């Protein structure tokens, strides 16, 4: 694979730049005490949020899912300051959502059920019809693969150094 | 001759169809039997007009206009066909060429061509004669170039067959038959188009045709258009998701897509966990050249195994625990991450037991090769890790 410079304004480059910038911000203050699992876990959350945010910003709200992601991140950050156990609340909502999914399969058309599942997966998918949902899913998959590629590269580079 | 002009002008034909070209060419060909056609510039015309012709094809194939065409057999026996139908290349020009110097035949009255009905055949008027030479172009394309359009060949073949069935007297070579075939086929097509319902507005619309026996009211048409849009998008998604070539059907595809998206999201979580774990042991790397380097990294990210292996095993036990617990967390959603970490710290007392999963872990230098398991998840080999980790 060639190492020539790819398009500097491609999605990959934009995401990489933003994500690395966020990583430096996350790593900067925590160089000293960072071995406890709790610390690591906290950093993991921050990194994950940074990854999602970087990707959403790289797409620049051209897509419904990116707008929904940004909106969700902003409201979550706001609510987290108010609620003390915000982390547990978000985890609980995740579990209840998974239980609700199983109940839905019992009734309704199969296509509708799967569309519902897809709507839950793709951010902002609740208010989309099937046509737009498929479009958003395609773009979302493309961005996710880019994200995974870049993050894997970064992780490998980190592991080498 | 004026009445010819009027009859031809009365045709309310809005666009140009290939069929029209063929018909006109067929008509021309009939006339050529009795007259010497100047073939000096024929080759030039063919060469120059073929791309236009194909362009015309492209622009016209998308239109399902209704045309009223008659057989060119009526042209048989027409005497003065020196100047015949002249029609311009592209659609918009059709309204202009209305010069009709000489109408071939009485039978041409039935021959409703589009507004392009001027007959002028001059050797030097190459641009004019481009479509006039259509028949000859057809031959040339068929014989030498081997026409690039399948529909074109189809029409020719059908035209030939049809004409033979008519049993008309044909003079000359097969192209006259071809023209007749084209014409008859075109008339058939036009009648078919009458009964079909086609939505054709713009090139980027999805053409929906109601086949025989299907409802043609607007609701079902809209439904059908919507369904075709959705199936088109599903095909695009099929290209994105690996391993979906064999799956047909919407439900299976949707299942695959859902699995894939879930696995991708899990991968992102996992990788972020890994970065978090790794970052704690490494200092900040220079970020200047990173973005370009990272972005240019091969997509497969196959690190050289030799270089990657030794340093890769340097994860300290705690980091490995957290990584494994992160893995467990993604496997078993109900388990909260904090609980996982707590259990990991409990079990970290026996450090030796932790080594086993790590060996399975480290065996894959590429490390997160997410193997796609059909009917399952896109997961790495997680069995050994899960068994040993609580």
Coordinates of C-alpha atoms in Angstrom, one line a residue:
Chain A
X1 CA 0.0 0.0 0.0
X2 CA 1.4 3.4 -0.9
X3 CA 2.2 5.9 1.8
X4 CA 1.5 8.9 -0.3
X5 CA -0.7 11.5 1.1
X6 CA -4.3 10.8 0.6
X7 CA -6.8 13.4 0.1
X8 CA -6.3 15.8 3.1
X9 CA -10.0 16.6 3.2
X10 CA -11.2 13.1 3.1
X11 CA -13.3 11.7 5.9
X12 CA -10.4 9.6 7.1
X13 CA -8.0 12.5 7.4
X14 CA -10.5 14.7 9.0
X15 CA -11.4 12.1 11.5
X16 CA -7.8 11.2 12.2
X17 CA -6.8 14.7 12.9
X18 CA -9.7 15.4 15.2
X19 CA -9.4 12.2 17.1
X20 CA -5.7 12.5 17.6
X21 CA -6.2 16.0 18.9
X22 CA -8.8 14.7 21.3
X23 CA -6.5 12.0 22.4
X24 CA -3.7 14.4 23.3
X25 CA -6.2 16.3 25.4
X26 CA -7.2 13.2 27.2
X27 CA -3.7 12.0 27.8
X28 CA -2.2 15.2 28.7
X29 CA -3.3 15.6 32.3
X30 CA -3.2 12.0 33.2
X31 CA 0.3 11.0 32.6
X32 CA 1.0 10.3 36.2
X33 CA -1.6 8.2 37.8
X34 CA -3.1 6.1 35.2
X35 CA -2.7 2.5 36.1
X36 CA -5.8 1.7 38.1
X37 CA -8.6 0.0 36.3
X38 CA -11.0 2.8 37.3
X39 CA -8.8 5.3 35.6
X40 CA -8.5 3.3 32.6
X41 CA -12.2 2.8 32.4
X42 CA -12.8 6.5 32.7
X43 CA -10.3 7.2 30.0
X44 CA -12.0 4.6 27.9
X45 CA -15.2 6.4 28.2
X46 CA -13.7 9.6 27.3
X47 CA -11.9 8.1 24.3
X48 CA -15.0 6.5 23.1
X49 CA -16.9 9.8 23.3
X50 CA -14.1 11.5 21.6
X51 CA -14.1 9.0 18.8
X52 CA -17.9 9.4 18.2
X53 CA -17.7 13.1 18.5
X54 CA -14.7 13.3 16.1
X55 CA -16.5 11.2 13.6
X56 CA -19.7 13.2 13.9
X57 CA -17.8 16.4 13.5
X58 CA -16.0 15.1 10.5
X59 CA -19.3 14.5 8.8
X60 CA -20.3 18.0 9.7
X61 CA -24.0 17.3 10.3
X62 CA -24.6 16.6 6.7
X63 CA -26.3 13.4 7.8
X64 CA -29.1 12.7 10.2
X65 CA -27.1 10.3 12.2
X66 CA -24.2 12.7 12.7
X67 CA -26.6 15.4 13.9
X68 CA -28.3 13.0 16.2
X69 CA -25.0 11.9 17.6
X70 CA -23.8 15.4 18.3
X71 CA -27.1 16.3 19.9
X72 CA -27.1 13.2 22.0
X73 CA -23.5 14.0 23.2
X74 CA -24.4 17.5 24.0
X75 CA -27.5 16.6 26.0
X76 CA -25.8 13.8 27.7
X77 CA -22.9 16.0 28.9
X78 CA -25.4 18.4 30.1
X79 CA -27.4 15.9 32.0
X80 CA -24.4 14.2 33.4
X81 CA -23.5 17.3 35.3
X82 CA -27.0 17.3 36.9
X83 CA -27.4 13.6 37.6
X84 CA -24.8 12.1 39.9
X85 CA -24.9 8.5 38.7
X86 CA -25.2 9.3 35.0
X87 CA -23.0 6.4 34.0
X88 CA -25.2 3.9 35.7
X89 CA -28.3 5.4 34.3
X90 CA -27.0 5.2 30.8
X91 CA -26.0 1.6 31.3
X92 CA -29.4 0.7 32.7
X93 CA -31.1 2.3 29.7
X94 CA -29.0 0.1 27.5
X95 CA -30.1 -3.1 29.3
X96 CA -33.8 -2.1 29.2
X97 CA -33.5 -1.4 25.5
X98 CA -32.2 -4.8 24.9
X99 CA -35.0 -6.4 26.7
X100 CA -37.6 -4.4 24.9
X101 CA -36.2 -5.6 21.6
X102 CA -37.1 -9.2 22.4
X103 CA -40.6 -8.3 23.1
X104 CA -41.1 -6.5 19.9
X105 CA -40.4 -9.6 17.9
X106 CA -43.6 -11.3 18.9
X107 CA -45.9 -9.0 17.0
X108 CA -45.7 -7.1 13.9
X109 CA -44.1 -7.7 10.5
X110 CA -40.6 -9.1 10.5
X111 CA -39.4 -6.4 8.4
X112 CA -40.8 -3.9 10.8
X113 CA -39.0 -5.6 13.7
X114 CA -35.7 -5.5 12.0
X115 CA -36.2 -1.9 10.9
X116 CA -36.8 -1.1 14.5
X117 CA -33.6 -2.8 15.5
X118 CA -31.8 -0.9 12.9
X119 CA -33.4 2.3 14.0
X120 CA -32.0 1.7 17.5
X121 CA -28.6 1.0 16.2
X122 CA -28.2 4.0 13.9
X123 CA -28.3 7.2 15.9
X124 CA -31.2 9.3 15.0
X125 CA -33.0 6.5 13.3
X126 CA -36.2 6.7 15.2
X127 CA -37.8 9.3 13.0
X128 CA -36.8 8.0 9.6
X129 CA -38.7 6.0 7.1
X130 CA -37.2 2.9 5.7
X131 CA -35.8 4.5 2.6
X132 CA -33.9 7.2 4.5
X133 CA -32.9 4.7 7.1
X134 CA -31.2 2.5 4.6
X135 CA -29.3 5.5 3.2
X136 CA -28.2 6.6 6.7
X137 CA -27.2 3.0 7.5
X138 CA -25.0 2.8 4.4
X139 CA -23.2 6.1 5.3
X140 CA -23.0 5.1 8.9
X141 CA -21.4 1.8 8.1
X142 CA -18.9 3.5 5.9
X143 CA -18.0 6.0 8.7
X144 CA -17.8 3.2 11.2
X145 CA -15.4 1.2 9.1
X146 CA -13.2 4.3 8.7
X147 CA -13.3 4.9 12.4
X148 CA -12.3 1.3 13.2
X149 CA -9.5 1.4 10.7
X150 CA -8.0 4.5 12.2
X151 CA -8.4 3.5 15.8
X152 CA -6.9 0.1 15.1
X153 CA -3.9 1.8 13.5
X154 CA -3.5 4.1 16.4
X155 CA -3.8 1.3 18.9
X156 CA -1.2 -0.7 17.0
X157 CA 1.1 2.2 16.8
X158 CA 0.7 2.8 20.5
X159 CA 1.5 -0.8 21.2
X160 CA 4.6 -0.7 19.2
X161 CA 6.1 2.4 20.8
Chain B
X1 CA -46.2 18.7 -51.2
X2 CA -47.5 21.1 -48.6
X3 CA -50.0 18.7 -47.4
X4 CA -47.2 16.4 -46.7
X5 CA -45.6 19.0 -44.6
X6 CA -48.8 19.6 -42.7
X7 CA -49.4 16.0 -42.1
X8 CA -46.0 15.6 -40.8
X9 CA -46.2 18.6 -38.7
X10 CA -49.4 17.5 -37.2
X11 CA -47.7 14.7 -35.5
X12 CA -47.6 15.6 -31.8
X13 CA -44.6 13.8 -31.1
X14 CA -42.6 15.4 -28.3
X15 CA -39.4 13.6 -28.3
X16 CA -37.1 11.7 -30.3
X17 CA -37.0 8.0 -30.1
X18 CA -34.6 5.6 -31.5
X19 CA -37.5 4.0 -33.2
X20 CA -38.2 7.2 -35.1
X21 CA -34.7 7.3 -36.3
X22 CA -34.9 3.8 -37.5
X23 CA -38.2 4.3 -39.1
X24 CA -37.0 7.3 -40.9
X25 CA -33.9 5.5 -41.9
X26 CA -36.1 2.6 -43.1
X27 CA -38.1 4.9 -45.1
X28 CA -35.0 6.4 -46.5
X29 CA -33.7 3.0 -47.4
X30 CA -36.8 2.2 -49.3
X31 CA -36.3 5.2 -51.5
X32 CA -32.7 4.4 -52.0
X33 CA -33.6 1.4 -54.0
X34 CA -34.5 3.6 -56.9
X35 CA -31.9 6.2 -56.5
X36 CA -28.2 6.4 -56.4
X37 CA -27.1 7.5 -53.0
X38 CA -24.0 9.4 -52.8
X39 CA -21.9 7.3 -50.7
X40 CA -18.8 9.3 -50.9
X41 CA -19.2 10.9 -47.5
X42 CA -20.8 7.9 -46.1
X43 CA -17.9 6.7 -44.1
X44 CA -17.4 10.1 -42.6
X45 CA -20.9 10.3 -41.7
X46 CA -20.9 7.0 -40.1
X47 CA -17.8 7.8 -38.1
X48 CA -19.0 11.1 -37.0
X49 CA -22.5 10.2 -36.3
X50 CA -22.0 7.0 -34.5
X51 CA -21.2 8.7 -31.2
X52 CA -24.0 11.0 -31.7
X53 CA -26.2 8.2 -32.6
X54 CA -25.2 6.4 -29.4
X55 CA -25.7 9.5 -27.5
X56 CA -29.1 9.7 -29.0
X57 CA -29.7 6.2 -27.9
X58 CA -28.7 7.1 -24.4
X59 CA -31.0 10.1 -24.3
X60 CA -33.8 8.4 -25.9
X61 CA -33.8 5.1 -24.1
X62 CA -35.0 6.7 -21.0
X63 CA -38.1 8.1 -22.6
X64 CA -41.1 6.1 -23.0
X65 CA -43.0 8.4 -25.3
X66 CA -45.8 7.3 -27.4
X67 CA -45.3 7.5 -31.0
X68 CA -47.6 6.7 -33.8
X69 CA -45.6 5.2 -36.5
X70 CA -46.6 3.4 -39.6
X71 CA -44.9 0.9 -41.7
X72 CA -42.3 2.2 -44.1
X73 CA -43.5 -0.3 -46.6
X74 CA -45.6 2.5 -47.8
X75 CA -42.6 4.0 -49.1
X76 CA -42.2 1.3 -51.6
X77 CA -42.3 2.6 -55.0
X78 CA -41.9 6.1 -54.1
X79 CA -40.3 7.9 -56.9
X80 CA -38.5 10.9 -55.9
X81 CA -36.8 10.3 -52.7
X82 CA -33.6 12.1 -53.4
X83 CA -34.3 14.4 -50.6
X84 CA -35.7 12.7 -47.7
X85 CA -36.2 13.1 -44.1
X86 CA -33.7 15.1 -42.4
X87 CA -33.7 15.1 -38.7
X88 CA -31.2 16.6 -36.3
X89 CA -29.1 14.8 -33.9
X90 CA -30.3 15.8 -30.5
X91 CA -33.8 16.1 -29.2
X92 CA -34.0 19.8 -28.7
X93 CA -33.2 20.5 -32.2
X94 CA -36.2 18.7 -33.5
X95 CA -38.4 21.6 -33.6
X96 CA -36.2 23.4 -35.9
X97 CA -35.8 21.3 -38.9
X98 CA -39.1 21.6 -40.6
X99 CA -37.9 22.0 -44.0
X100 CA -39.7 19.7 -46.2
X101 CA -38.7 20.2 -49.8
X102 CA -39.9 17.1 -51.1
X103 CA -42.2 14.7 -49.6
X104 CA -41.5 11.3 -50.9
X105 CA -44.8 9.7 -51.4
X106 CA -48.5 9.8 -50.7
X107 CA -48.1 7.1 -48.3
X108 CA -45.9 9.3 -46.3
X109 CA -49.0 11.0 -45.1
X110 CA -49.6 8.1 -42.9
X111 CA -46.1 8.1 -41.8
X112 CA -46.2 10.3 -38.7
X113 CA -42.8 11.1 -38.0
X114 CA -41.8 13.7 -35.5
X115 CA -41.6 17.3 -36.5
X116 CA -38.3 16.6 -38.1
X117 CA -39.5 16.0 -41.5
X118 CA -37.5 18.0 -43.8
X119 CA -36.1 16.2 -46.8
X120 CA -32.9 17.4 -48.0
X121 CA -30.2 15.3 -49.2
X122 CA -27.1 17.0 -50.2
X123 CA -23.8 15.5 -50.1
X124 CA -22.1 18.4 -48.5
X125 CA -24.7 18.8 -45.8
X126 CA -23.1 16.4 -43.5
X127 CA -24.8 17.5 -40.3
X128 CA -28.1 17.3 -42.0
X129 CA -27.7 14.0 -43.3
X130 CA -26.5 12.3 -40.2
X131 CA -29.8 10.7 -39.4
X132 CA -30.6 10.2 -43.0
X133 CA -27.8 7.8 -43.1
X134 CA -29.1 6.0 -40.2
X135 CA -29.9 3.0 -42.2
X136 CA -26.4 2.9 -43.7
X137 CA -25.1 3.6 -40.3
X138 CA -27.0 0.7 -39.0
X139 CA -25.5 -1.5 -41.5
X140 CA -22.0 -0.2 -40.8
X141 CA -22.6 -0.6 -37.2
X142 CA -23.8 -4.0 -37.5
X143 CA -21.2 -5.2 -39.8
X144 CA -18.1 -3.3 -39.0
X145 CA -18.4 -1.7 -35.7
X146 CA -20.8 -4.2 -34.3
X147 CA -23.3 -1.8 -32.8
X148 CA -22.7 -1.1 -29.2
X149 CA -26.2 -1.0 -28.2
X150 CA -28.0 -4.3 -27.6
X151 CA -31.4 -2.9 -28.0
X152 CA -30.3 -1.6 -31.3
X153 CA -29.4 -5.1 -32.5
X154 CA -32.5 -6.4 -31.0
X155 CA -34.6 -4.0 -32.9
X156 CA -32.8 -4.8 -36.1
X157 CA -33.2 -8.5 -35.6
X158 CA -36.8 -8.2 -34.8
X159 CA -37.3 -5.8 -37.7
X160 CA -35.8 -8.4 -39.9
X161 CA -37.9 -11.2 -38.6
X162 CA -41.0 -9.1 -38.7
X163 CA -40.5 -8.0 -42.2
X164 CA -40.0 -11.5 -43.4
X165 CA -43.2 -12.5 -41.9
X166 CA -44.9 -9.8 -43.8
X167 CA -43.7 -11.2 -47.1
X168 CA -43.1 -7.9 -48.6
X169 CA -41.0 -7.6 -51.6
X170 CA -37.6 -6.5 -50.6
X171 CA -35.1 -5.3 -52.9
X172 CA -31.5 -4.9 -51.9
X173 CA -29.8 -6.2 -48.9
X174 CA -30.9 -7.0 -45.5
X175 CA -30.9 -3.5 -44.3
X176 CA -34.2 -2.8 -45.9
X177 CA -35.6 -5.7 -44.1
X178 CA -34.0 -4.3 -41.0
X179 CA -35.7 -1.1 -41.5
X180 CA -39.0 -2.7 -41.9
X181 CA -38.4 -4.8 -38.9
X182 CA -37.5 -1.7 -37.0
X183 CA -40.6 0.0 -38.1
X184 CA -42.9 -2.8 -37.3
X185 CA -41.3 -3.4 -34.0
X186 CA -41.5 0.3 -33.3
X187 CA -45.2 0.3 -34.0
X188 CA -45.5 -2.7 -31.7
X189 CA -43.6 -0.9 -29.1
X190 CA -45.6 2.2 -29.4
X191 CA -48.8 0.2 -29.0
X192 CA -47.3 -1.4 -26.0
X193 CA -46.3 1.9 -24.6
X194 CA -49.8 3.0 -24.9
X195 CA -51.0 0.3 -22.6
X196 CA -48.1 0.5 -20.2
X197 CA -47.8 3.1 -17.6
X198 CA -44.4 4.6 -17.3
X199 CA -43.1 7.2 -15.0
X200 CA -40.5 9.0 -16.8
X201 CA -39.8 12.5 -15.9
X202 CA -36.1 13.0 -15.3
X203 CA -33.2 10.7 -15.9
X204 CA -32.6 10.3 -12.2
X205 CA -36.0 9.0 -11.5
X206 CA -36.5 5.4 -11.2
X207 CA -38.4 4.1 -14.2
X208 CA -41.3 2.0 -13.3
X209 CA -43.1 0.0 -15.8
X210 CA -46.3 -1.7 -15.2
X211 CA -46.2 -5.1 -16.8
X212 CA -49.1 -6.9 -18.2
X213 CA -51.7 -7.6 -15.7
X214 CA -50.5 -5.1 -13.1
X215 CA -52.5 -2.2 -11.8
X216 CA -51.6 1.1 -13.2
X217 CA -53.2 3.5 -10.8
X218 CA -51.0 6.0 -9.1
X219 CA -51.0 4.4 -5.7
X220 CA -49.6 1.1 -6.9
X221 CA -47.2 2.8 -9.1
X222 CA -45.9 4.9 -6.2
X223 CA -45.7 1.8 -4.1
X224 CA -43.8 0.0 -6.8
X225 CA -41.4 2.9 -7.2
X226 CA -40.8 3.0 -3.5
X227 CA -40.2 -0.7 -3.4
X228 CA -37.7 -0.5 -6.2
X229 CA -35.9 2.3 -4.4
X230 CA -35.6 0.2 -1.3
X231 CA -34.3 -2.8 -3.2
X232 CA -31.8 -0.6 -4.9
X233 CA -30.6 0.6 -1.6
X234 CA -30.4 -2.9 -0.2
X235 CA -28.2 -3.8 -3.1
X236 CA -25.8 -0.9 -2.2
X237 CA -25.8 -2.1 1.3
X238 CA -25.0 -5.5 0.1
X239 CA -21.7 -4.2 -1.3
X240 CA -20.8 -2.5 2.0
X241 CA -21.4 -5.4 4.2
X242 CA -18.9 -8.2 3.6
X243 CA -20.1 -11.7 2.9
X244 CA -23.6 -10.8 1.8
X245 CA -23.4 -11.9 -1.7
X246 CA -25.2 -15.2 -1.1
X247 CA -28.0 -13.8 0.9
X248 CA -31.1 -13.0 -0.9
X249 CA -34.2 -11.5 0.6
X250 CA -34.7 -8.4 2.7
X251 CA -35.0 -10.0 6.1
X252 CA -31.7 -11.9 5.8
X253 CA -30.0 -8.9 4.5
X254 CA -31.4 -6.8 7.3
X255 CA -30.2 -9.3 9.8
X256 CA -26.7 -9.2 8.4
X257 CA -26.7 -5.4 8.3
X258 CA -27.8 -5.3 11.9
X259 CA -25.1 -7.7 13.0
X260 CA -22.5 -5.9 11.1
X261 CA -23.4 -2.5 12.6
X262 CA -23.4 -4.0 16.0
X263 CA -20.1 -5.6 15.5
X264 CA -18.6 -2.4 14.2
X265 CA -19.9 -0.5 17.2
X266 CA -18.4 -3.1 19.5
X267 CA -15.1 -2.9 17.7
X268 CA -15.0 0.9 18.3
X269 CA -15.7 0.4 22.0
X270 CA -13.1 -2.3 22.2
X271 CA -10.5 -0.3 20.4
X272 CA -11.1 2.8 22.5
X273 CA -10.7 0.6 25.5
X274 CA -7.4 -0.7 24.1
X275 CA -6.2 2.8 23.4
X276 CA -7.1 3.8 26.9
X277 CA -5.2 0.9 28.3
X278 CA -2.2 1.4 26.2
X279 CA -2.1 5.1 26.7
X280 CA -1.5 4.7 30.4
X281 CA 1.8 3.1 29.7
X282 CA 3.1 5.2 26.9
X283 CA 3.9 8.8 26.7
X284 CA 2.4 11.1 24.3
X285 CA 3.7 10.5 20.9
X286 CA 4.5 13.4 18.6
X287 CA 1.3 14.3 17.0
X288 CA 2.6 16.3 14.1
X289 CA 3.2 13.6 11.6
X290 CA 0.7 11.3 13.1
X291 CA -2.4 12.3 11.2
X292 CA -0.9 11.8 7.8
X293 CA 0.8 8.6 8.8
X294 CA -2.2 7.1 10.5
X295 CA -4.5 8.1 7.6
X296 CA -2.1 6.5 5.2
X297 CA -1.8 3.4 7.1
X298 CA -3.0 0.4 5.0
X299 CA -6.5 -0.4 5.5
X300 CA -5.8 -3.9 6.5
X301 CA -3.4 -2.7 9.1
X302 CA -1.3 -5.7 8.9
X303 CA 1.6 -4.8 11.0
X304 CA 4.7 -6.7 10.5
X305 CA 4.4 -9.5 12.9
X306 CA 8.0 -9.5 14.0
X307 CA 8.0 -6.0 15.0
X308 CA 4.7 -6.0 16.6
X309 CA 5.0 -9.1 18.7
X310 CA 7.7 -8.3 21.2
X311 CA 6.5 -5.0 22.4
X312 CA 2.9 -6.0 22.1
X313 CA 3.2 -8.4 25.0
X314 CA 4.2 -5.6 27.3
X315 CA 0.8 -4.9 28.6
X316 CA 0.9 -5.1 32.3
X317 CA -1.5 -7.4 34.0
X318 CA -3.8 -4.7 35.1
X319 CA -4.2 -3.4 31.7
X320 CA -4.9 -6.8 30.4
X321 CA -7.5 -7.3 33.0
X322 CA -9.2 -4.1 32.1
X323 CA -9.1 -5.0 28.4
X324 CA -10.5 -8.4 29.1
X325 CA -13.2 -7.0 31.2
X326 CA -14.0 -4.6 28.5
X327 CA -14.3 -7.5 26.2
X328 CA -16.6 -9.2 28.7
X329 CA -18.6 -6.2 29.0
X330 CA -19.3 -6.1 25.3
X331 CA -20.1 -9.8 25.3
X332 CA -22.5 -9.7 28.1
X333 CA -24.4 -6.4 28.1
X334 CA -26.1 -6.8 31.4
X335 CA -22.8 -6.9 33.2
X336 CA -21.8 -3.4 34.0
X337 CA -18.3 -2.3 33.4
X338 CA -17.6 -1.4 36.9
X339 CA -18.7 -4.8 38.1
X340 CA -16.5 -6.4 35.5
X341 CA -13.6 -4.4 36.7
X342 CA -14.3 -5.2 40.3
X343 CA -14.4 -8.9 39.6
X344 CA -11.2 -8.5 37.6
X345 CA -9.4 -6.8 40.5
X346 CA -10.6 -9.6 42.8
X347 CA -9.2 -12.2 40.5
X348 CA -6.1 -10.3 39.9
X349 CA -4.7 -11.7 43.1
X350 CA -3.9 -14.9 41.2
X351 CA -1.9 -13.4 38.5
X352 CA -0.9 -16.7 37.0
X353 CA -4.4 -17.5 36.0
X354 CA -4.6 -14.3 34.1
X355 CA -1.8 -15.4 31.8
X356 CA -3.8 -18.0 30.0
X357 CA -6.3 -15.7 28.3
X358 CA -3.5 -13.5 27.4
X359 CA -1.7 -16.1 25.5
X360 CA -4.8 -16.7 23.4
X361 CA -5.0 -13.0 23.2
X362 CA -1.5 -12.5 22.0
X363 CA -1.5 -15.3 19.6
X364 CA -3.1 -13.1 17.0
X365 CA -0.7 -10.3 16.3
X366 CA -3.1 -8.5 14.2
X367 CA -5.1 -8.9 17.3
X368 CA -8.6 -7.9 16.5
X369 CA -9.3 -9.9 13.4
X370 CA -13.0 -10.0 13.7
X371 CA -13.9 -13.1 12.1
X372 CA -17.3 -13.0 10.6
X373 CA -19.2 -16.0 11.7
X374 CA -22.3 -16.5 9.8
X375 CA -25.4 -16.6 11.9
X376 CA -23.3 -15.2 14.7
X377 CA -21.5 -12.1 15.4
X378 CA -18.5 -10.6 13.9
X379 CA -16.3 -11.6 16.8
X380 CA -12.9 -12.5 17.5
X381 CA -12.2 -15.8 19.0
X382 CA -13.5 -15.1 22.4
X383 CA -14.0 -18.6 23.9
X384 CA -10.8 -18.9 25.7
X385 CA -11.0 -15.4 27.1
X386 CA -14.5 -15.8 28.4
X387 CA -13.9 -19.1 30.0
X388 CA -11.0 -18.0 32.0
X389 CA -12.2 -14.6 33.0
X390 CA -14.9 -14.4 35.5

